[in-house]
CSV table of C-alpha atoms and ligand atoms in Angstrom, one decimal:
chain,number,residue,atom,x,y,z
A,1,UNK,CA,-166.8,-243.3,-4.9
A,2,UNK,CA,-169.5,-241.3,-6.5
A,3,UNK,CA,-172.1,-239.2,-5.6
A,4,UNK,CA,-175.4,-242.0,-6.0
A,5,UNK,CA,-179.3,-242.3,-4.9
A,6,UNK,CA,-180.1,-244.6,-2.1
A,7,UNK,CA,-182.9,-243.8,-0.6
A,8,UNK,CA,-186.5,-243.3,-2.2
A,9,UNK,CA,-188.9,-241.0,-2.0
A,10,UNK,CA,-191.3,-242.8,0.7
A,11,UNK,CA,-188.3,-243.9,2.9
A,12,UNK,CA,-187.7,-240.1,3.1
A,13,UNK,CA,-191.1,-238.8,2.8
A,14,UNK,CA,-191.8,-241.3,5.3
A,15,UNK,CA,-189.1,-240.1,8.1
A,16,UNK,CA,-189.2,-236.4,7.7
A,17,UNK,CA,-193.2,-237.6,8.4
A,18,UNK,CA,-192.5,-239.5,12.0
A,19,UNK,CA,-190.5,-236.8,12.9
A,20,UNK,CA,-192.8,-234.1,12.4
A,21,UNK,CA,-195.8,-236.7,13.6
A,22,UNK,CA,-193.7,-237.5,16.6
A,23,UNK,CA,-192.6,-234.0,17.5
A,24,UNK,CA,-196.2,-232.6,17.3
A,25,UNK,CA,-197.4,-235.9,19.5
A,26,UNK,CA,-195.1,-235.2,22.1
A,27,UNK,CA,-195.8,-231.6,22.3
A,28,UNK,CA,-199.8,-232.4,22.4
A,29,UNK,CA,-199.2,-234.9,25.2
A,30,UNK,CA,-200.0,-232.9,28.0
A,31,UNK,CA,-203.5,-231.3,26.7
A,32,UNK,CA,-206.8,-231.9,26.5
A,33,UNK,CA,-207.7,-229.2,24.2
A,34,UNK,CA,-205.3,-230.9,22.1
A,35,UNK,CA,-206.2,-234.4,22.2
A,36,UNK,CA,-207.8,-234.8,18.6
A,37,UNK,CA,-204.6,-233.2,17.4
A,38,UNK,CA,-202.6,-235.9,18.9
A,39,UNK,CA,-204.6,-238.8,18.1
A,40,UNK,CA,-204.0,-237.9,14.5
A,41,UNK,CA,-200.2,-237.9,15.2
A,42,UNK,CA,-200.0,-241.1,16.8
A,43,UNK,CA,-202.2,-242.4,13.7
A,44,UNK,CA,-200.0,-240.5,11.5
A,45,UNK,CA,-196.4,-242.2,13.0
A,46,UNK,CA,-198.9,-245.6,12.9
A,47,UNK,CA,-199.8,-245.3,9.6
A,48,UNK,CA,-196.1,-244.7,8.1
A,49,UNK,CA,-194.7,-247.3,10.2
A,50,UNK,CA,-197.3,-249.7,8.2
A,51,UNK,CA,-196.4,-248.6,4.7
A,52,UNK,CA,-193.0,-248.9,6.1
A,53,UNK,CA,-192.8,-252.5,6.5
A,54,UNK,CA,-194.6,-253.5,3.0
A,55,UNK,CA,-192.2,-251.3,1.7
A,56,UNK,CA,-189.1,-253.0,3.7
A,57,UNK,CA,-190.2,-255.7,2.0
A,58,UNK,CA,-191.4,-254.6,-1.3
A,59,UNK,CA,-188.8,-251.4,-2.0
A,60,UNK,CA,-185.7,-250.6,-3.8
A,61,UNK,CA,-182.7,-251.9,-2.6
A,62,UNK,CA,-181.7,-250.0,0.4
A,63,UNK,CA,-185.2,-250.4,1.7
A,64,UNK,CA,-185.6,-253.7,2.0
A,65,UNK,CA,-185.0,-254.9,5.5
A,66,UNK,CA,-182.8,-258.1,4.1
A,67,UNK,CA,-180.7,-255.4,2.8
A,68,UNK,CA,-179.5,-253.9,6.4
A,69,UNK,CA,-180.7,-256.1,9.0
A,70,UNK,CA,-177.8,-258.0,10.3
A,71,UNK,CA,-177.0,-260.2,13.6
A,72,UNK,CA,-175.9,-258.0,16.9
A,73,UNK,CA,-172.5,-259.6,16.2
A,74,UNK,CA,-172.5,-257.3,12.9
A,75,UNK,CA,-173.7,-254.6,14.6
A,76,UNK,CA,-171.2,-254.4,17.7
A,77,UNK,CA,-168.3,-254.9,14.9
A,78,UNK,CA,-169.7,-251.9,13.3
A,79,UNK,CA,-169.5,-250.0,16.4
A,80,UNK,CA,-166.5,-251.0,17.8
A,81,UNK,CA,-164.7,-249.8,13.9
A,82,UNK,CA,-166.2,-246.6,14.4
A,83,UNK,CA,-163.1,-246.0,17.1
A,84,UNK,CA,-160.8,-246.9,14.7
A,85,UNK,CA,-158.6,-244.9,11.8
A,86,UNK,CA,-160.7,-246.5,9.1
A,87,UNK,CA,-164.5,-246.7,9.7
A,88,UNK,CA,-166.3,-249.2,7.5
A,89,UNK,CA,-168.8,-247.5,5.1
A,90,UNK,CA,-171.9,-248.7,4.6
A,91,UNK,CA,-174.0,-247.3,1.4
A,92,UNK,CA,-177.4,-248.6,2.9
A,93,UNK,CA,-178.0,-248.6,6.3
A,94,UNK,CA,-175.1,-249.2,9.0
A,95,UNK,CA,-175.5,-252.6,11.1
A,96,UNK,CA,-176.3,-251.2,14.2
A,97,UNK,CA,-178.6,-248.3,12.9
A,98,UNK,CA,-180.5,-251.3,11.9
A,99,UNK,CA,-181.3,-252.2,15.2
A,100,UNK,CA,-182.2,-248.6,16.1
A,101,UNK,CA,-184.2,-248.7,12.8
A,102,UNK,CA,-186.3,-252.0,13.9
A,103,UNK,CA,-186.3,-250.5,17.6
A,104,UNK,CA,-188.3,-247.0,16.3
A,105,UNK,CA,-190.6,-249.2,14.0
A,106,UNK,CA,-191.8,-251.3,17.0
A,107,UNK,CA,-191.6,-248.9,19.7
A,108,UNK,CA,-193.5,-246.6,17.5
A,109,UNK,CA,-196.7,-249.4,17.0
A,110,UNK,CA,-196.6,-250.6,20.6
A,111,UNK,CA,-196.8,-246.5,21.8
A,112,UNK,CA,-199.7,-245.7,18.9
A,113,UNK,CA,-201.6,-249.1,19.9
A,114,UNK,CA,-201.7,-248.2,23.5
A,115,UNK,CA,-202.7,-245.1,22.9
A,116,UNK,CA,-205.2,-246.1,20.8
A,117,UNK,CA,-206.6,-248.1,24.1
A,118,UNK,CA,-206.1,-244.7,25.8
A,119,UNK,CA,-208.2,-242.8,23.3
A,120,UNK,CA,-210.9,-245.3,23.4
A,121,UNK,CA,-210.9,-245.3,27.4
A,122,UNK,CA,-210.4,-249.1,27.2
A,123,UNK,CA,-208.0,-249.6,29.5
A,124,UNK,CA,-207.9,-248.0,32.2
A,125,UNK,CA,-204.7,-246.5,34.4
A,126,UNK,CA,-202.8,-249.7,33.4
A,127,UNK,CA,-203.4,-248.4,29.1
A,128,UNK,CA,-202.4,-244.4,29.9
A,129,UNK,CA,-199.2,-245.8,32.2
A,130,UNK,CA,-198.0,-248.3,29.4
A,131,UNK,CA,-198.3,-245.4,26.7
A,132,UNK,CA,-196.5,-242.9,28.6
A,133,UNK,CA,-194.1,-245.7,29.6
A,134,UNK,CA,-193.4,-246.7,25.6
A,135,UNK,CA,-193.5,-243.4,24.7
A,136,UNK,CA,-190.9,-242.3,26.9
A,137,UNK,CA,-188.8,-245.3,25.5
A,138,UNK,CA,-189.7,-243.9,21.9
A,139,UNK,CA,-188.2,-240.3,22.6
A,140,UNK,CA,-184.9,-241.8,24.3
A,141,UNK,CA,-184.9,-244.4,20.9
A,142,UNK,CA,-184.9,-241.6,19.0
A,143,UNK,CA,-182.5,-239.5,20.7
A,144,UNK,CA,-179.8,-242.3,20.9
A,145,UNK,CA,-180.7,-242.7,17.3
A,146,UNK,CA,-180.2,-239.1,16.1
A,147,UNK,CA,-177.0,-239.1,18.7
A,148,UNK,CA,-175.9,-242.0,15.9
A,149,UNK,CA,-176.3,-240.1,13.0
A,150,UNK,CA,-174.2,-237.8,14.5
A,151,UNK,CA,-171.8,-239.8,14.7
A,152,UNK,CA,-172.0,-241.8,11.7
A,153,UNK,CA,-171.8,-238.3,10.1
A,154,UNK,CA,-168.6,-237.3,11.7
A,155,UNK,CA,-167.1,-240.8,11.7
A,156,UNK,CA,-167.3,-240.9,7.9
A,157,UNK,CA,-167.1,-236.7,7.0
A,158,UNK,CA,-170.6,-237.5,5.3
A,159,UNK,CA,-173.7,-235.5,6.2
A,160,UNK,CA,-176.4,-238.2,6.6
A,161,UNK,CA,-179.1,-236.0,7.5
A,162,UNK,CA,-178.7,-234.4,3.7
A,163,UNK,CA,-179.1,-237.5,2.9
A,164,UNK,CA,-182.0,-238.6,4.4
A,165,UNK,CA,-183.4,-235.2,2.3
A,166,UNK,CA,-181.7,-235.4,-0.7
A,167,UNK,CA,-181.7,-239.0,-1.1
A,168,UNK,CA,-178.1,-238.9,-2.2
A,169,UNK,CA,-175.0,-240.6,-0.6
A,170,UNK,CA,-171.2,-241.5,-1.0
A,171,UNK,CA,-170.5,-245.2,-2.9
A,172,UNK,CA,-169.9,-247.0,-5.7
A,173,UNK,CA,-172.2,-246.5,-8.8
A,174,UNK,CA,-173.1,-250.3,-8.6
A,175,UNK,CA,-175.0,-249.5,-4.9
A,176,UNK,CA,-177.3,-246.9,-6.7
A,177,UNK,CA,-181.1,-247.3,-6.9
A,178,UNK,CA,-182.4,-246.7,-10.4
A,179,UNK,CA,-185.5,-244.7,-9.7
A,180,UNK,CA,-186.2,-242.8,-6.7
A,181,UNK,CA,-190.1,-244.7,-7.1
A,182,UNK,CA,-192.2,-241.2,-6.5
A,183,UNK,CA,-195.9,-243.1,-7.1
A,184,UNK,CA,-196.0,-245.2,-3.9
A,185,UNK,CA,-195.2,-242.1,-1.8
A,186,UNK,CA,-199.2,-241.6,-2.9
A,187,UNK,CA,-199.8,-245.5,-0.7
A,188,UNK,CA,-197.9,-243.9,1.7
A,189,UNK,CA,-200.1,-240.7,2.6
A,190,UNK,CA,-202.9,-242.8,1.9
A,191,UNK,CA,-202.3,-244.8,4.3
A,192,UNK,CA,-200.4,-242.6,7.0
A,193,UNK,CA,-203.9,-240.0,6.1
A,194,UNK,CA,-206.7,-243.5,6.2
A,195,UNK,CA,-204.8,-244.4,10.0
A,196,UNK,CA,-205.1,-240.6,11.6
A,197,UNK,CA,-208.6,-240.7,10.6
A,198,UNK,CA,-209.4,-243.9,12.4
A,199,UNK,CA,-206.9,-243.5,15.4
A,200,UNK,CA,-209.1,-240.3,15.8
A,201,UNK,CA,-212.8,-241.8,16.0
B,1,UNK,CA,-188.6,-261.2,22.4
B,2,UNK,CA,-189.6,-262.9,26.0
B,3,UNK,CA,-187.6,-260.5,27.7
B,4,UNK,CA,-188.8,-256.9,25.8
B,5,UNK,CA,-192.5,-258.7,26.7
B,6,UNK,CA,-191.8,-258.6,30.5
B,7,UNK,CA,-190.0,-255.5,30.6
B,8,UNK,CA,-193.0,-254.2,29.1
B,9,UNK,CA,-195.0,-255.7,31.0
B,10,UNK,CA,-193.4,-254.4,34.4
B,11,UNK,CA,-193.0,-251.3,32.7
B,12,UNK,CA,-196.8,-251.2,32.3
B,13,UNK,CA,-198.0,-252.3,35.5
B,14,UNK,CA,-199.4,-249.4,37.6
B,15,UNK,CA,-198.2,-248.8,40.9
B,16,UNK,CA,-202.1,-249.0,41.8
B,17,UNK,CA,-202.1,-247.8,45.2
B,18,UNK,CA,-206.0,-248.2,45.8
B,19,UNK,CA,-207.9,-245.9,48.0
B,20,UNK,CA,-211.1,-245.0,48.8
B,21,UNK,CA,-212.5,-241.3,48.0
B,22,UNK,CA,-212.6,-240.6,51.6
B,23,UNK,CA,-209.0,-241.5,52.3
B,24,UNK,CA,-207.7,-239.0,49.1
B,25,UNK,CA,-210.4,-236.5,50.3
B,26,UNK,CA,-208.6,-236.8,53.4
B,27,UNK,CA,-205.3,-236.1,52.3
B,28,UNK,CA,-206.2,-233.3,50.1
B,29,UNK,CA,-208.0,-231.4,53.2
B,30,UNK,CA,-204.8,-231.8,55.2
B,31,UNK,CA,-202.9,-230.6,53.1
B,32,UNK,CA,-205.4,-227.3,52.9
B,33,UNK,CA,-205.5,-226.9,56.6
B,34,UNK,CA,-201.7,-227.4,56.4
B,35,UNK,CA,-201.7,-224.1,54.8
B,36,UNK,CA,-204.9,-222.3,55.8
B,37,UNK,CA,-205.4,-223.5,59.2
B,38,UNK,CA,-209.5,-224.0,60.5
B,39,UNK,CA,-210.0,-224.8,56.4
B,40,UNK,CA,-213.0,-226.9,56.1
B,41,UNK,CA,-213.9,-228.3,52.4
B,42,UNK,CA,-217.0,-226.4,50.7
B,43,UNK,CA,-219.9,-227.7,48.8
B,44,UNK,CA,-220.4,-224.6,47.4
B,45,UNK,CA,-217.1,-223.5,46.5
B,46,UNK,CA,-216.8,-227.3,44.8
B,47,UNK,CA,-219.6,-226.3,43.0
B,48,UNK,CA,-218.6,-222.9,42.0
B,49,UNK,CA,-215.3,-224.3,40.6
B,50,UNK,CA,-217.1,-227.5,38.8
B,51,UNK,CA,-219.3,-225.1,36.8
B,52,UNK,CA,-217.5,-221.9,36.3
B,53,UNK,CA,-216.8,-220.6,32.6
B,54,UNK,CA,-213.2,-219.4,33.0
B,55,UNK,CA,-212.7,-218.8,29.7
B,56,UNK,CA,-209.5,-219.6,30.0
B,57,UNK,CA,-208.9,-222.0,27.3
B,58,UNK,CA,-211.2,-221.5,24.3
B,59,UNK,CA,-212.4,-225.2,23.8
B,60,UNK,CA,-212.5,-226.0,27.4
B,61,UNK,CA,-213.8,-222.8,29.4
B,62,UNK,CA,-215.6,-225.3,32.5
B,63,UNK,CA,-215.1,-228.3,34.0
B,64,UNK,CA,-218.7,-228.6,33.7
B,65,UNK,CA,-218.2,-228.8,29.5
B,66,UNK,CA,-217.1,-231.7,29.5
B,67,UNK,CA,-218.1,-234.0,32.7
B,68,UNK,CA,-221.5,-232.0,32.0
B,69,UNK,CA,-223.7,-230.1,34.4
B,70,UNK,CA,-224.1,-232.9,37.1
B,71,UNK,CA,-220.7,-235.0,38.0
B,72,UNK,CA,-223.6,-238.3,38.0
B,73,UNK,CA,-224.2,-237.8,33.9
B,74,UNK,CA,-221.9,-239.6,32.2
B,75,UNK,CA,-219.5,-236.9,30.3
B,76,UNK,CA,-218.9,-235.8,26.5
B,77,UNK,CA,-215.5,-234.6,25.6
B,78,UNK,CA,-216.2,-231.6,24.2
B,79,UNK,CA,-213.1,-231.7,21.7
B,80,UNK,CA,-213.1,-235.3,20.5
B,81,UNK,CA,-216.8,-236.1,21.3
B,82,UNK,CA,-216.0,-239.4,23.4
B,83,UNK,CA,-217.7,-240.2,26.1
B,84,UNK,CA,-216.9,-240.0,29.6
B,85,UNK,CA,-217.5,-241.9,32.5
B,86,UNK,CA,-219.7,-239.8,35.5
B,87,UNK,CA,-217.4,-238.4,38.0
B,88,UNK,CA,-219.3,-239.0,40.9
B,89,UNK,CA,-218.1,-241.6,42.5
B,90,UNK,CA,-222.0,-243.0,43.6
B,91,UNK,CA,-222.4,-243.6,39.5
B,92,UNK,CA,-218.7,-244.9,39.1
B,93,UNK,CA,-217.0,-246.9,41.7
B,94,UNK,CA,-213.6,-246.1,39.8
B,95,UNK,CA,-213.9,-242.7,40.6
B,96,UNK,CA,-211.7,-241.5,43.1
B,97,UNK,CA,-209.8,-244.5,43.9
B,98,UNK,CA,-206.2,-243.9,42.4
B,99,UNK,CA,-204.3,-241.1,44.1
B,100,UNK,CA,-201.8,-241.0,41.4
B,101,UNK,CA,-204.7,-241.3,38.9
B,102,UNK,CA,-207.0,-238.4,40.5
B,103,UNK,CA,-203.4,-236.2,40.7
B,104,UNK,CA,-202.9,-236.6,37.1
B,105,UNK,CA,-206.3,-235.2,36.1
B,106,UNK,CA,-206.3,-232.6,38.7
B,107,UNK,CA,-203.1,-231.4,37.3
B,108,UNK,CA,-204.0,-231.4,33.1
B,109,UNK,CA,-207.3,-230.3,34.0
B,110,UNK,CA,-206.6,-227.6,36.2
B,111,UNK,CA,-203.8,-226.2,33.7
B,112,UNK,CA,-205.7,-225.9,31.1
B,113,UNK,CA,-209.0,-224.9,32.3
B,114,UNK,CA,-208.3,-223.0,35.5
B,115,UNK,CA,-205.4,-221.7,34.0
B,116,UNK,CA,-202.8,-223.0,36.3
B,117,UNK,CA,-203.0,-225.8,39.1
B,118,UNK,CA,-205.2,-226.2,41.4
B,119,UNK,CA,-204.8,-225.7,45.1
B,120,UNK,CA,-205.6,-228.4,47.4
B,121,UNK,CA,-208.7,-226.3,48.9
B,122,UNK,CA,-210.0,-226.4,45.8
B,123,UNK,CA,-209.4,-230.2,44.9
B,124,UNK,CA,-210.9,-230.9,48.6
B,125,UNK,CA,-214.2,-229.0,47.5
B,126,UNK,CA,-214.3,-230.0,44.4
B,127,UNK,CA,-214.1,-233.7,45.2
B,128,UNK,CA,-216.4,-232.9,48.1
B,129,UNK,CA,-218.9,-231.3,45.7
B,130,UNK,CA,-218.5,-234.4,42.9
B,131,UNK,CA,-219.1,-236.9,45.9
B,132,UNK,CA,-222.0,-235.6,47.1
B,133,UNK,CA,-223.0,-237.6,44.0
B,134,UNK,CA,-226.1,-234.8,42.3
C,1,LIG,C1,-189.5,-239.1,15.7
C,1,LIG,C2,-188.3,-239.2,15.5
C,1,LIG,C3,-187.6,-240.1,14.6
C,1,LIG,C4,-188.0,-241.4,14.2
C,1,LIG,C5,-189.2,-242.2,14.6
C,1,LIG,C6,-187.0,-241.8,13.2
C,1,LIG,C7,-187.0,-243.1,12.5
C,1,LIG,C8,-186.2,-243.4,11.6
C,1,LIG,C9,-186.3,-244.6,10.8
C,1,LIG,C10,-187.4,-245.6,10.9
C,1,LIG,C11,-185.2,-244.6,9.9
C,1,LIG,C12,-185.0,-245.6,8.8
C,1,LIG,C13,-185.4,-244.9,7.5
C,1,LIG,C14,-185.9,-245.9,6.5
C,1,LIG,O1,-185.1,-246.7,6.1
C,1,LIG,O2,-187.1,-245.8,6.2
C,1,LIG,C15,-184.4,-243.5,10.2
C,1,LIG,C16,-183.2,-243.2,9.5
C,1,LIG,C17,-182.6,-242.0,9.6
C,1,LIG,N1,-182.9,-240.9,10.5
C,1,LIG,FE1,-184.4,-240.9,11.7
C,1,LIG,N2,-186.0,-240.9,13.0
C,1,LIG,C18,-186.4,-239.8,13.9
C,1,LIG,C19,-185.7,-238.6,14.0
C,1,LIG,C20,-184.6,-238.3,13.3
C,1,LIG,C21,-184.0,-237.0,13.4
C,1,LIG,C22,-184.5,-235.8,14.3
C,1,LIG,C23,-183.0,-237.0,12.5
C,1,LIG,C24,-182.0,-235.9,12.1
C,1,LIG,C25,-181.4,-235.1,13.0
C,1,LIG,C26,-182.9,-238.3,11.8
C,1,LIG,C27,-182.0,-238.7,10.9
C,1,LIG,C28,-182.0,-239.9,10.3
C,1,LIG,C29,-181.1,-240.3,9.3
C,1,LIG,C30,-179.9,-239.4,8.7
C,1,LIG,C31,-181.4,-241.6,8.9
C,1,LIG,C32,-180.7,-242.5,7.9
C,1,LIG,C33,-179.7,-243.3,8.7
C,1,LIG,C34,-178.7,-243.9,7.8
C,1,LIG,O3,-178.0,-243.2,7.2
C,1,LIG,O4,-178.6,-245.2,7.9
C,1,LIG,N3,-184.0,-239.1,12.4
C,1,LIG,N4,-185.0,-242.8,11.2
């Protein structure tokens, strides 16, 4: 086991981005006065989660949603070693935070979209009760998601959100990414910067 | 995927409890002579509070800023610029129609504007005030 680079700049640019984005939308939620404030949030998380899924495609290894996007089956087995003396490691993403991965990513767009409708007055009651309603389903995502870093962290004696900041993780050399790709982080606020802008016209 | 689509759907769909601006009128005044008995809702005081510059909150000081001068003039958000629909129920038959709806604004408005929320005196002449449609 060495020390190697898995994640890429815009996978971690990117998170550290929804959850300041998210954390300022959630806070702005309640106020008028700060309504512009979280329109550009939402278009923010909305605008990340896009780049996010070229780059699930397009990225380095561990990026790629091929790369960690398994069948429930995987996922439950991942779970259910986590009870056990020896946990399976995973260099990339874990089965099951898969799941929670594609669960954020779609929760986030549904939330932004209907708030989009909200921000436009465009529909009604029925738009500001669905946004509140997948919003709330966001925060509780994201809490059972950081409750699984946790306890992937402890479960393996590996500090995961380092990771996610450093970029660097436990494994074999042959699991390492070769560059950490800095240039496309540039796509990535270009797009995350082009989708507050428009969320908030 | 069928399922998540009609768990959002039931997720989405509003308890719409319709009612008429009368019958929430109503419920807010009994509520007022609940606690002030002989209360009787004010045109005036609905007025007072629709235009008054609390100065509260430095983008938002009035009601009045943003659903303007008259509740029968469409509205201009005064931080994002987006229009708003006229309060007055006599220019917009939406108005006043969804208790839960009419709660919700009373409440986020109120915080911000008045400061804290608002009594239901003042939501009884305020709504008296808007319906009188000017
Ligand atoms: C708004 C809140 C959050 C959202 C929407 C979110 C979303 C995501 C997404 C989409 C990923 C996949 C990363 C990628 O491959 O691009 C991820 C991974 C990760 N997140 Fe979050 N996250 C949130 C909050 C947090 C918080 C508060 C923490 C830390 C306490 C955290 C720690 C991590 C870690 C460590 C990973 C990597 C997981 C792994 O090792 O497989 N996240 N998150």
């Amino acid at each position: 086991m060495h020390k190697i680079l898995v994640w890429d700049w815009p996978v971690r640019i990117g998170h550290w981005m929804l959850v300041g984005a998210f954390a300022l939308a959630w806070l702005s939620s309640e106020s008028e006065a700060w309504r512009l404030v979280h329109a550009c949030a939402g278009g923010t998380m909305a605008g990340v989660v896009i780049f996010r899924l070229f780059w699930g495609v397009v990225g380095t290894r561990h990026a790629r949603f091929a790369s960690f996007v398994r069948g429930p089956g995987a996922a439950l087995a991942y779970v259910r070693g986590l009870a056990t003396d020896s946990p399976p490691h995973v260099v990339g993403h874990n089965p099951a935070g898969g799941w929670a991965i594609l669960a954020l990513l779609g929760l986030t767009l549904l939330s932004a979209a209907s708030g989009w409708f909200v921000y436009q007055d465009a529909g009604g009651t029925w738009a500001e009760d669905l946004h509140e309603g997948l919003s709330s389903m966001l925060l509780g995502m994201v809490l059972l998601h950081v409750a699984g870093v946790l306890l992937g962290s402890l479960a393996h004696r590996e500090n995961l959100v380092h990771a996610m900041f450093s970029g660097f993780k436990q494994g074999p050399a042959h699991a390492a990414i070769a560059t950490a790709r800095p240039l496309p982080v540039l796509v990535l606020l270009g797009c995350a910067v082009l989708c507050a802008w428009w969320f908030a016209q | 995927m069928k399922g998540t689509a009609i768990i959002l759907l039931v997720l989405g769909t509003p308890l719409v409890q319709a009612a008429t601006p009368g019958e929430i009128l109503a419920s807010y005044r009994a509520e007022a002579t609940r606690v002030s008995p002989g209360y009787r809702p004010s045109v005036a005081q609905g007025a007072h509070l629709y235009g008054r510059q609390f100065g509260v909150s430095e983008k938002m000081p009035a009601c009045s800023g943003c659903h303007t001068a008259r509740p029968s003039q469409p509205g201009r958000h005064v931080v994002t610029d987006k229009a708003i629909k006229p309060l007055a129920p006599t220019a917009n038959a939406e108005r006043f129609t969804d208790p839960a709806k009419v709660e919700k604004w009373f409440r986020r408005n109120c915080t911000e504007v008045v400061g804290r929320e608002c009594s239901a005196a003042e939501k009884a002449d305020f709504m008296t005030f808007v319906m009188e449609g000017r």
